mmCIF file of C-alpha atoms in Angstrom:
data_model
loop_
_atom_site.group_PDB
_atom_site.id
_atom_site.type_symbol
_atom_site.label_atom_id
_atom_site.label_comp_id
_atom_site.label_asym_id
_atom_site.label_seq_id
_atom_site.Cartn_x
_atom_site.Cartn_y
_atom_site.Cartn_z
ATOM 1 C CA UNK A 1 134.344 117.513 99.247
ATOM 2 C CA UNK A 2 136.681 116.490 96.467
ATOM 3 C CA UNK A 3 136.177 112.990 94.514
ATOM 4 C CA UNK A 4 140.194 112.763 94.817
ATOM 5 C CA UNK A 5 139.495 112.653 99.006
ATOM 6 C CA UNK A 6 138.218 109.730 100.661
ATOM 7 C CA UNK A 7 138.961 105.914 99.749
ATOM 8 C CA UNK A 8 139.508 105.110 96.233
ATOM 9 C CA UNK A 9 139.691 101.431 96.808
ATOM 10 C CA UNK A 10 137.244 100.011 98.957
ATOM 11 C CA UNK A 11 136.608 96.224 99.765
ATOM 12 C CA UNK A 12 133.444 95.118 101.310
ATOM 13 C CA UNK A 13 132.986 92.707 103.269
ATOM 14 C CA UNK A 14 129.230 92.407 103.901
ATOM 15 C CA UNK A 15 126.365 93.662 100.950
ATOM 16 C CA UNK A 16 125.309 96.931 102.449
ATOM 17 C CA UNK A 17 128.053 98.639 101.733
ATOM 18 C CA UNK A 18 128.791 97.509 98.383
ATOM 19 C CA UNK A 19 125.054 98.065 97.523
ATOM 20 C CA UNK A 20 125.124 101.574 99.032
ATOM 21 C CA UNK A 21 127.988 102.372 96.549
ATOM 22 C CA UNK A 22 126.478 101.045 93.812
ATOM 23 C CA UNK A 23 123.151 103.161 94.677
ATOM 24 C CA UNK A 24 125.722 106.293 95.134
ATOM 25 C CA UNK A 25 127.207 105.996 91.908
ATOM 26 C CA UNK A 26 130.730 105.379 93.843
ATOM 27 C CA UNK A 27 130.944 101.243 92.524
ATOM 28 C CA UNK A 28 134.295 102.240 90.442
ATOM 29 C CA UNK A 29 135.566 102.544 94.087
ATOM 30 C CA UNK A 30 134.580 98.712 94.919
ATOM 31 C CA UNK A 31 137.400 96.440 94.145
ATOM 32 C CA UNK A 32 136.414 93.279 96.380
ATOM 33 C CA UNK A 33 133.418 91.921 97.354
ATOM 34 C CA UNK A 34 131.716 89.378 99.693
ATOM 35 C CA UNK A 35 130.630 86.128 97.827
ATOM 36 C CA UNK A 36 127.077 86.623 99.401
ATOM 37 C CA UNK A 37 126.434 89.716 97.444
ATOM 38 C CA UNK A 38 123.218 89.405 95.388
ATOM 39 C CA UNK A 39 122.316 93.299 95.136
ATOM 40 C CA UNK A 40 122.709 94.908 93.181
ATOM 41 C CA UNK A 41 122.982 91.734 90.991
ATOM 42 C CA UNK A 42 125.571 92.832 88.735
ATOM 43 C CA UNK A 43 128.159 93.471 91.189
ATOM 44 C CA UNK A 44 128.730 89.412 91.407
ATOM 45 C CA UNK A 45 129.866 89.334 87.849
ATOM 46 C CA UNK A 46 131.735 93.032 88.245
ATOM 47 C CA UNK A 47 133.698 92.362 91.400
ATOM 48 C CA UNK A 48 136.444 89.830 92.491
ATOM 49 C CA UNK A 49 134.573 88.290 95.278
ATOM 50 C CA UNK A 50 137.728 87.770 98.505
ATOM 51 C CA UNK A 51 135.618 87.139 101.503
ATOM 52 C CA UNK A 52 132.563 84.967 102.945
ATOM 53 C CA UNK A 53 131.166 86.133 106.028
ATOM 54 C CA UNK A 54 133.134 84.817 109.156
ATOM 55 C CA UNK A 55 135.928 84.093 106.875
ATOM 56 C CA UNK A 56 138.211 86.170 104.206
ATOM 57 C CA UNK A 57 140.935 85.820 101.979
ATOM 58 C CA UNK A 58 143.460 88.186 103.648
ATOM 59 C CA UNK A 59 146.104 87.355 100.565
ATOM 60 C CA UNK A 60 143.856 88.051 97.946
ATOM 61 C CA UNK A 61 142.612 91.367 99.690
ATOM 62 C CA UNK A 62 146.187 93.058 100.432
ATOM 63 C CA UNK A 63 147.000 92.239 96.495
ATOM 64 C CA UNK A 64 144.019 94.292 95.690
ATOM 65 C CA UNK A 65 145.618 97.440 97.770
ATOM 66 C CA UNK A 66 142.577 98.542 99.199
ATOM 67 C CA UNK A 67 142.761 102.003 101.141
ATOM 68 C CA UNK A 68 139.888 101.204 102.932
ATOM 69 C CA UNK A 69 137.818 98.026 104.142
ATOM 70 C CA UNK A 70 134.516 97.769 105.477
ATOM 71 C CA UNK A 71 132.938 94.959 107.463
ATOM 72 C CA UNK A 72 130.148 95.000 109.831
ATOM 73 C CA UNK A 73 129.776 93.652 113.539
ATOM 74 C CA UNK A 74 132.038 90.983 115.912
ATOM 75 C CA UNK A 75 131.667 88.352 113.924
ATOM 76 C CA UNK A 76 134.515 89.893 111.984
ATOM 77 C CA UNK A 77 136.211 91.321 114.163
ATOM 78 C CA UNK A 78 139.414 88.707 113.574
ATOM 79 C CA UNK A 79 139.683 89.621 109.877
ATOM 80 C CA UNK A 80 139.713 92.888 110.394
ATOM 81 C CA UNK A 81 142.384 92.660 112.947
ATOM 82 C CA UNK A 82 144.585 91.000 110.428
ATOM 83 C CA UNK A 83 143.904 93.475 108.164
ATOM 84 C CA UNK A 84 144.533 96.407 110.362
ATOM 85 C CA UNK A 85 147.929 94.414 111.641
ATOM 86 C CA UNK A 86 148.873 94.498 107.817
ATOM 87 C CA UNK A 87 148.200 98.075 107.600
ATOM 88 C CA UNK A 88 145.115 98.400 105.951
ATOM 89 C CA UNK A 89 142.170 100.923 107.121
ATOM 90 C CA UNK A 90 139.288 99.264 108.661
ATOM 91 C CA UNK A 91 135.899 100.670 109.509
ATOM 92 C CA UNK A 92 133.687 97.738 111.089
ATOM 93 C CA UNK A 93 130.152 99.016 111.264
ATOM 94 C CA UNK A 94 127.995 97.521 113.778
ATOM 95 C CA UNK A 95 124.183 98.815 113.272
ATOM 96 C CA UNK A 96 121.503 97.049 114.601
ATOM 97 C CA UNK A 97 118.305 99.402 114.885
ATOM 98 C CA UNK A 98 116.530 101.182 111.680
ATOM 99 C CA UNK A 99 118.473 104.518 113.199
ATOM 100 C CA UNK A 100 122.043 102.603 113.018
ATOM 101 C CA UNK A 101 121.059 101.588 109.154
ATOM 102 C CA UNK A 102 120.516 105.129 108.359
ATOM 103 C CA UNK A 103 123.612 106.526 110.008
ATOM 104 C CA UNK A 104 125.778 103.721 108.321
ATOM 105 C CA UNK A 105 124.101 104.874 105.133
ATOM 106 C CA UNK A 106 125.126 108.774 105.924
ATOM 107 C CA UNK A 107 128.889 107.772 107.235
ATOM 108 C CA UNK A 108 129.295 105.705 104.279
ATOM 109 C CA UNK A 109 128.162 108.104 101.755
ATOM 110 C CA UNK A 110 130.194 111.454 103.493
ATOM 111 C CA UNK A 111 133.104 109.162 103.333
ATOM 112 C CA UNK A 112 132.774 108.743 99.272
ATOM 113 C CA UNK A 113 131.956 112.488 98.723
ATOM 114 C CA UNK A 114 128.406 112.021 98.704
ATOM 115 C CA UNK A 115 127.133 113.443 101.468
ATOM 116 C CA UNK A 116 124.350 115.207 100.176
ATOM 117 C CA UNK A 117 123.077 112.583 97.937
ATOM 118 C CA UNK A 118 123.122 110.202 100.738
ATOM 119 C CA UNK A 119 121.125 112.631 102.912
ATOM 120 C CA UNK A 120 118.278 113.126 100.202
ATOM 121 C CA UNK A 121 118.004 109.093 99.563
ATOM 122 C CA UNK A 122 117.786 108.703 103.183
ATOM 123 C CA UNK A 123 115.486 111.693 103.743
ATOM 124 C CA UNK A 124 113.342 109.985 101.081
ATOM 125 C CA UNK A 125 113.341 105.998 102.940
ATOM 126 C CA UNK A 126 112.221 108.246 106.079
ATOM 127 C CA UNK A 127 109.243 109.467 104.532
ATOM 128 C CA UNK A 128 108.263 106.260 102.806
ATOM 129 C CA UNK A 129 108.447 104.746 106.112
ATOM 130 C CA UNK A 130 106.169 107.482 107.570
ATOM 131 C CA UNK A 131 103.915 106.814 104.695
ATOM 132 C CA UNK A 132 103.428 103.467 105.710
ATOM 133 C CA UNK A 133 103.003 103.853 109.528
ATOM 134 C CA UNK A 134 100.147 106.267 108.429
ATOM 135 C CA UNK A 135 98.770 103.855 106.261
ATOM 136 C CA UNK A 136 98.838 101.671 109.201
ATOM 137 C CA UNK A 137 97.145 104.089 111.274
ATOM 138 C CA UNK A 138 94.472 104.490 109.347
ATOM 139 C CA UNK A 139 93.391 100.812 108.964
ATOM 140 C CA UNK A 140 93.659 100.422 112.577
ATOM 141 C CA UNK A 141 91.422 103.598 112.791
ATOM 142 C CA UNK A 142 88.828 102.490 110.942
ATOM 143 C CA UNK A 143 88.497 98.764 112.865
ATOM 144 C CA UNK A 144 91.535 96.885 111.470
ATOM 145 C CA UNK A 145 93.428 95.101 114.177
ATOM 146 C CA UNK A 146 97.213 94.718 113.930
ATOM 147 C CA UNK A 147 98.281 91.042 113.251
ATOM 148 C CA UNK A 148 100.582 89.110 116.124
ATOM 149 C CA UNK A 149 104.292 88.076 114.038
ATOM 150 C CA UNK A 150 106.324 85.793 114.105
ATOM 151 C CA UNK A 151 109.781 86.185 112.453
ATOM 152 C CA UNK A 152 112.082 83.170 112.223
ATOM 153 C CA UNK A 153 115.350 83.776 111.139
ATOM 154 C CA UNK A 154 116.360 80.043 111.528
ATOM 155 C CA UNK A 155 114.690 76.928 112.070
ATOM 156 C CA UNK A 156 116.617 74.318 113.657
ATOM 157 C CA UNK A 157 117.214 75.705 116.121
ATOM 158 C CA UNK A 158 114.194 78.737 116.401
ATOM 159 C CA UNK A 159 115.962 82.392 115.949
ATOM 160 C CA UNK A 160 113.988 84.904 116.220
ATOM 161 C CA UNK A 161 114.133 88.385 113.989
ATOM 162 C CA UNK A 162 117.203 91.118 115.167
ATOM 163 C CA UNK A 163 116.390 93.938 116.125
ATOM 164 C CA UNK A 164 116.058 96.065 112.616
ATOM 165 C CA UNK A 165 113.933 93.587 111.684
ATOM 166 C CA UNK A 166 111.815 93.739 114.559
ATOM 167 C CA UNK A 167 111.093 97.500 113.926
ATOM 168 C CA UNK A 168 110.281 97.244 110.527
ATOM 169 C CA UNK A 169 108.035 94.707 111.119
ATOM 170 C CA UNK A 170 106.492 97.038 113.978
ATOM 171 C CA UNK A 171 106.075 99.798 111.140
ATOM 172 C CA UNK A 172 104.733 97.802 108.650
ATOM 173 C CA UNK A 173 102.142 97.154 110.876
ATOM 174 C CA UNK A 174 102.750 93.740 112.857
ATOM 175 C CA UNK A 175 103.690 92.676 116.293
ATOM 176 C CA UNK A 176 106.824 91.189 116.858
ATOM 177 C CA UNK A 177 105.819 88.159 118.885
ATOM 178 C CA UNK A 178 109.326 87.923 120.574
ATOM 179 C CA UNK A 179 110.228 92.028 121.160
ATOM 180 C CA UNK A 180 112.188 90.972 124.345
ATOM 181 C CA UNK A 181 114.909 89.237 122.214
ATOM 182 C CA UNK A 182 114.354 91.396 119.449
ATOM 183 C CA UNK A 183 116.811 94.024 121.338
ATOM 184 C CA UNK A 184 119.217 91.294 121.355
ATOM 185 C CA UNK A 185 122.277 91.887 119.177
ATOM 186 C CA UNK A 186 123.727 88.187 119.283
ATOM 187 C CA UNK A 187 121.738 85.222 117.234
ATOM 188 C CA UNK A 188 122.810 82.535 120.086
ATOM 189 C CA UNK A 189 121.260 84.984 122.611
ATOM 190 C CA UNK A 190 117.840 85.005 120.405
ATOM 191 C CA UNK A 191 117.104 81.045 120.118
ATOM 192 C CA UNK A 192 113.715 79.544 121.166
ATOM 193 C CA UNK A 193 114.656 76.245 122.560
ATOM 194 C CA UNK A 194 111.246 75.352 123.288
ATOM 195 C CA UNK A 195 108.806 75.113 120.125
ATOM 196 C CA UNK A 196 106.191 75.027 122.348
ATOM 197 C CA UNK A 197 106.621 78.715 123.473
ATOM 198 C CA UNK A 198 105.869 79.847 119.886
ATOM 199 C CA UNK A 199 102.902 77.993 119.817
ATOM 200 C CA UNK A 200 102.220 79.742 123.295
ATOM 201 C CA UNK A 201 101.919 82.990 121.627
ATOM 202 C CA UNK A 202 100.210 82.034 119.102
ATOM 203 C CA UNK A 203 101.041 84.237 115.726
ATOM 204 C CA UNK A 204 98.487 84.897 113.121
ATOM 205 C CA UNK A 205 101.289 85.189 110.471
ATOM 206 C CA UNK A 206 104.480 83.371 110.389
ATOM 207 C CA UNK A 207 107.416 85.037 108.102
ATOM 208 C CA UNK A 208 110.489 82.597 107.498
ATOM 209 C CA UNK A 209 114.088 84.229 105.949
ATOM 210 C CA UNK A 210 116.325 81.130 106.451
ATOM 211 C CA UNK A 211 119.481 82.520 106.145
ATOM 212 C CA UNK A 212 121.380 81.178 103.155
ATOM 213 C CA UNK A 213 118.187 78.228 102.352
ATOM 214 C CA UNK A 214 114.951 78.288 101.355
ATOM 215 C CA UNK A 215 111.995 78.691 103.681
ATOM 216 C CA UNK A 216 109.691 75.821 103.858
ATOM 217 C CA UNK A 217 106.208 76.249 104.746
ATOM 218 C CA UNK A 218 105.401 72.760 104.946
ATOM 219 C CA UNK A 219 107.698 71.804 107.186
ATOM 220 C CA UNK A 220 106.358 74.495 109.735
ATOM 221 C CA UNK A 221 103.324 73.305 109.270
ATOM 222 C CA UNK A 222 103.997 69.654 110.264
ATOM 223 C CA UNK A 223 105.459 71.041 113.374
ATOM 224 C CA UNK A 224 104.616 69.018 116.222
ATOM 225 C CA UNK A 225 101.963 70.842 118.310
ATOM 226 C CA UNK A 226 101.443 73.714 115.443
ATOM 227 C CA UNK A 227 98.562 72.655 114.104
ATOM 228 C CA UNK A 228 96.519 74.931 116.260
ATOM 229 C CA UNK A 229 98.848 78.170 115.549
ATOM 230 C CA UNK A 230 96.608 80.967 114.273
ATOM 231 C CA UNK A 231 98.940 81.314 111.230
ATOM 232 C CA UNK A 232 99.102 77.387 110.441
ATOM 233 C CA UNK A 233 95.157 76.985 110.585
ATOM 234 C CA UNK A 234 94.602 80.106 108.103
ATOM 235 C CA UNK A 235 98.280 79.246 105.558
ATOM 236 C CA UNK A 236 99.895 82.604 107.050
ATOM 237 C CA UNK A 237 103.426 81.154 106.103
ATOM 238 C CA UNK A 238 105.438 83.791 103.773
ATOM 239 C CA UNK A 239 108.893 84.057 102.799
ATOM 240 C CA UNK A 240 110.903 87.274 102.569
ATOM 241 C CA UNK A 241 114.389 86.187 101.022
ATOM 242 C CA UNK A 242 117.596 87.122 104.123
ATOM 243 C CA UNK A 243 119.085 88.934 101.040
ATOM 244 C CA UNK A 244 115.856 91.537 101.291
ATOM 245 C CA UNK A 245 115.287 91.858 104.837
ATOM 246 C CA UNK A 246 118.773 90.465 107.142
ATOM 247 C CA UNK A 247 120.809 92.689 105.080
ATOM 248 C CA UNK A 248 121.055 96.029 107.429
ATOM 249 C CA UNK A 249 121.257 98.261 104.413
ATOM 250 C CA UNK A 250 118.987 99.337 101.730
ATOM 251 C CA UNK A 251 117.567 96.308 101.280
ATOM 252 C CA UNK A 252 115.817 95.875 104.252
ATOM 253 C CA UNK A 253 114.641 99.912 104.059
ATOM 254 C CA UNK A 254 113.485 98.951 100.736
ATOM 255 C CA UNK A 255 112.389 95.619 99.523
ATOM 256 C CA UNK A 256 112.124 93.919 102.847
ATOM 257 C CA UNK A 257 109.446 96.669 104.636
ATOM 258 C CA UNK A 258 107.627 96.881 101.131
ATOM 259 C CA UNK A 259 107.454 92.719 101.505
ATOM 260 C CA UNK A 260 105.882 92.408 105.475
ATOM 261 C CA UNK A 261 103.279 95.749 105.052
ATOM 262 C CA UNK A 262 101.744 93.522 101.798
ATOM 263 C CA UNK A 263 101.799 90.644 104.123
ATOM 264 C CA UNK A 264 100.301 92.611 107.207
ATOM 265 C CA UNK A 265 97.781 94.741 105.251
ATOM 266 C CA UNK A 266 96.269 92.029 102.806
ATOM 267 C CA UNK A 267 95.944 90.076 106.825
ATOM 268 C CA UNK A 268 94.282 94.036 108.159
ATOM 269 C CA UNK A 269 92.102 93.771 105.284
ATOM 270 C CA UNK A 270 90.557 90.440 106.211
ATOM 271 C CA UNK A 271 90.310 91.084 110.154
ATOM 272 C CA UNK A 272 88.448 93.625 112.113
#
């Protein structure tokens, strides 16, 4: 396909995308960027930044003439309807399993021109994850038992971990201790009113990616009635960072798996 086909100006409205690009080689096509984009780092001081997540600067975007925009899930669905009322192309992505990530990834990247570059990066994420189920495998083989996970999105209230979270946590060799609202798409639809349920099921480690704040052990520790939790008793409290791991993009195929399978195996190592 030719460089001159496919969007030349591209505003992104979420990280993934812009990351992607960068990863592709295709950032000159970037012109606009969300103000929560941290990867790749240097896109912050490359980019104008025109949009925050529920909310965008429509002006600011339609000066940049973008022939393309792209935004992911509902929650912005109203921006993009302004910008598609103003004429702009819009392509709203809305992945939610590890399979979704990857076919964003391959969309994205035929769109640009980069088909088969995209196909060998994600060819090459597939096989690390198959490393690491193997890996897996093989501790539980020889006596290892997998660990039971919890993974809190947000604190007050409990969220639980979506659903690409959820399966990379599965792969990297953990239990997600809530899979029935794992397959949840909506965070309202995946709070734990009761604290008490958590401590119910009782998870040996507890992994904490506040959205937007920093995760505080402590304070999960001091929860009433947690004292007793299997992952309070033996300090099982880790942060992954939302920018590594609630980022449905290469992040989370990346740096966020890497992150839990340390967690999980240097737990397997410890427990037969």
């Amino acid at each position: 396909m030719s460089k001159t086909l496919g969007p030349q100006r591209i505003v992104c409205l979420t990280e993934e995308t812009t990351e992607w690009l960068y990863l592709l080689g295709q950032e000159h096509r970037i012109v606009g960027i969300s103000g929560y984009t941290v990867r790749p780092r240097r896109a912050r001081e490359e980019k104008p930044k025109v949009s925050a997540f529920l909310s965008a600067k429509i002006d600011k975007i339609l000066a940049l003439q973008p022939d393309c925009v792209f935004g992911f899930s509902d929650l912005q669905a109203d921006i993009a309807a302004l910008l598609i009322r103003a004429g702009v192309q819009v392509t709203v992505f809305n992945q939610r399993s590890v399979d979704e990530i990857f076919s964003m990834l391959y969309q994205v990247a035929a769109m640009v021109g980069c088909a088969e570059q995209g196909l060998a990066w994600i060819d090459a994420k597939r096989a690390r994850l198959d490393g690491i189920l193997a890996s897996i495998a093989a501790l539980q083989a020889s006596g290892k038992r997998r660990p039971r996970v919890f993974f809190e999105e947000w604190d007050e209230p409990h969220i639980s971990g979506i659903r690409w979270v959820s399966e990379l946590l599965g792969i990297a060799g953990g239990d997600d201790v809530f899979p029935e609202l794992a397959a949840m798409p909506m965070g309202k639809d995946r709070i734990i009113a009761d604290s008490a349920e958590i401590v119910r099921r009782n998870p040996d480690i507890v992994i904490g990616s506040w959205c937007g704040k920093h995760f505080r052990p402590e304070k999960v520790a001091a929860r009433a009635g947690w004292q007793e939790v299997n992952a309070v008793k033996n300090g099982q409290l880790f942060e992954i960072k939302s920018a590594d791991i609630l980022q449905p993009g290469p992040a989370s195929l990346t740096d966020g798996v890497d992150q839990m399978h340390r967690i999980v195996t240097q737990w397997m190592a410890q427990h037969g």
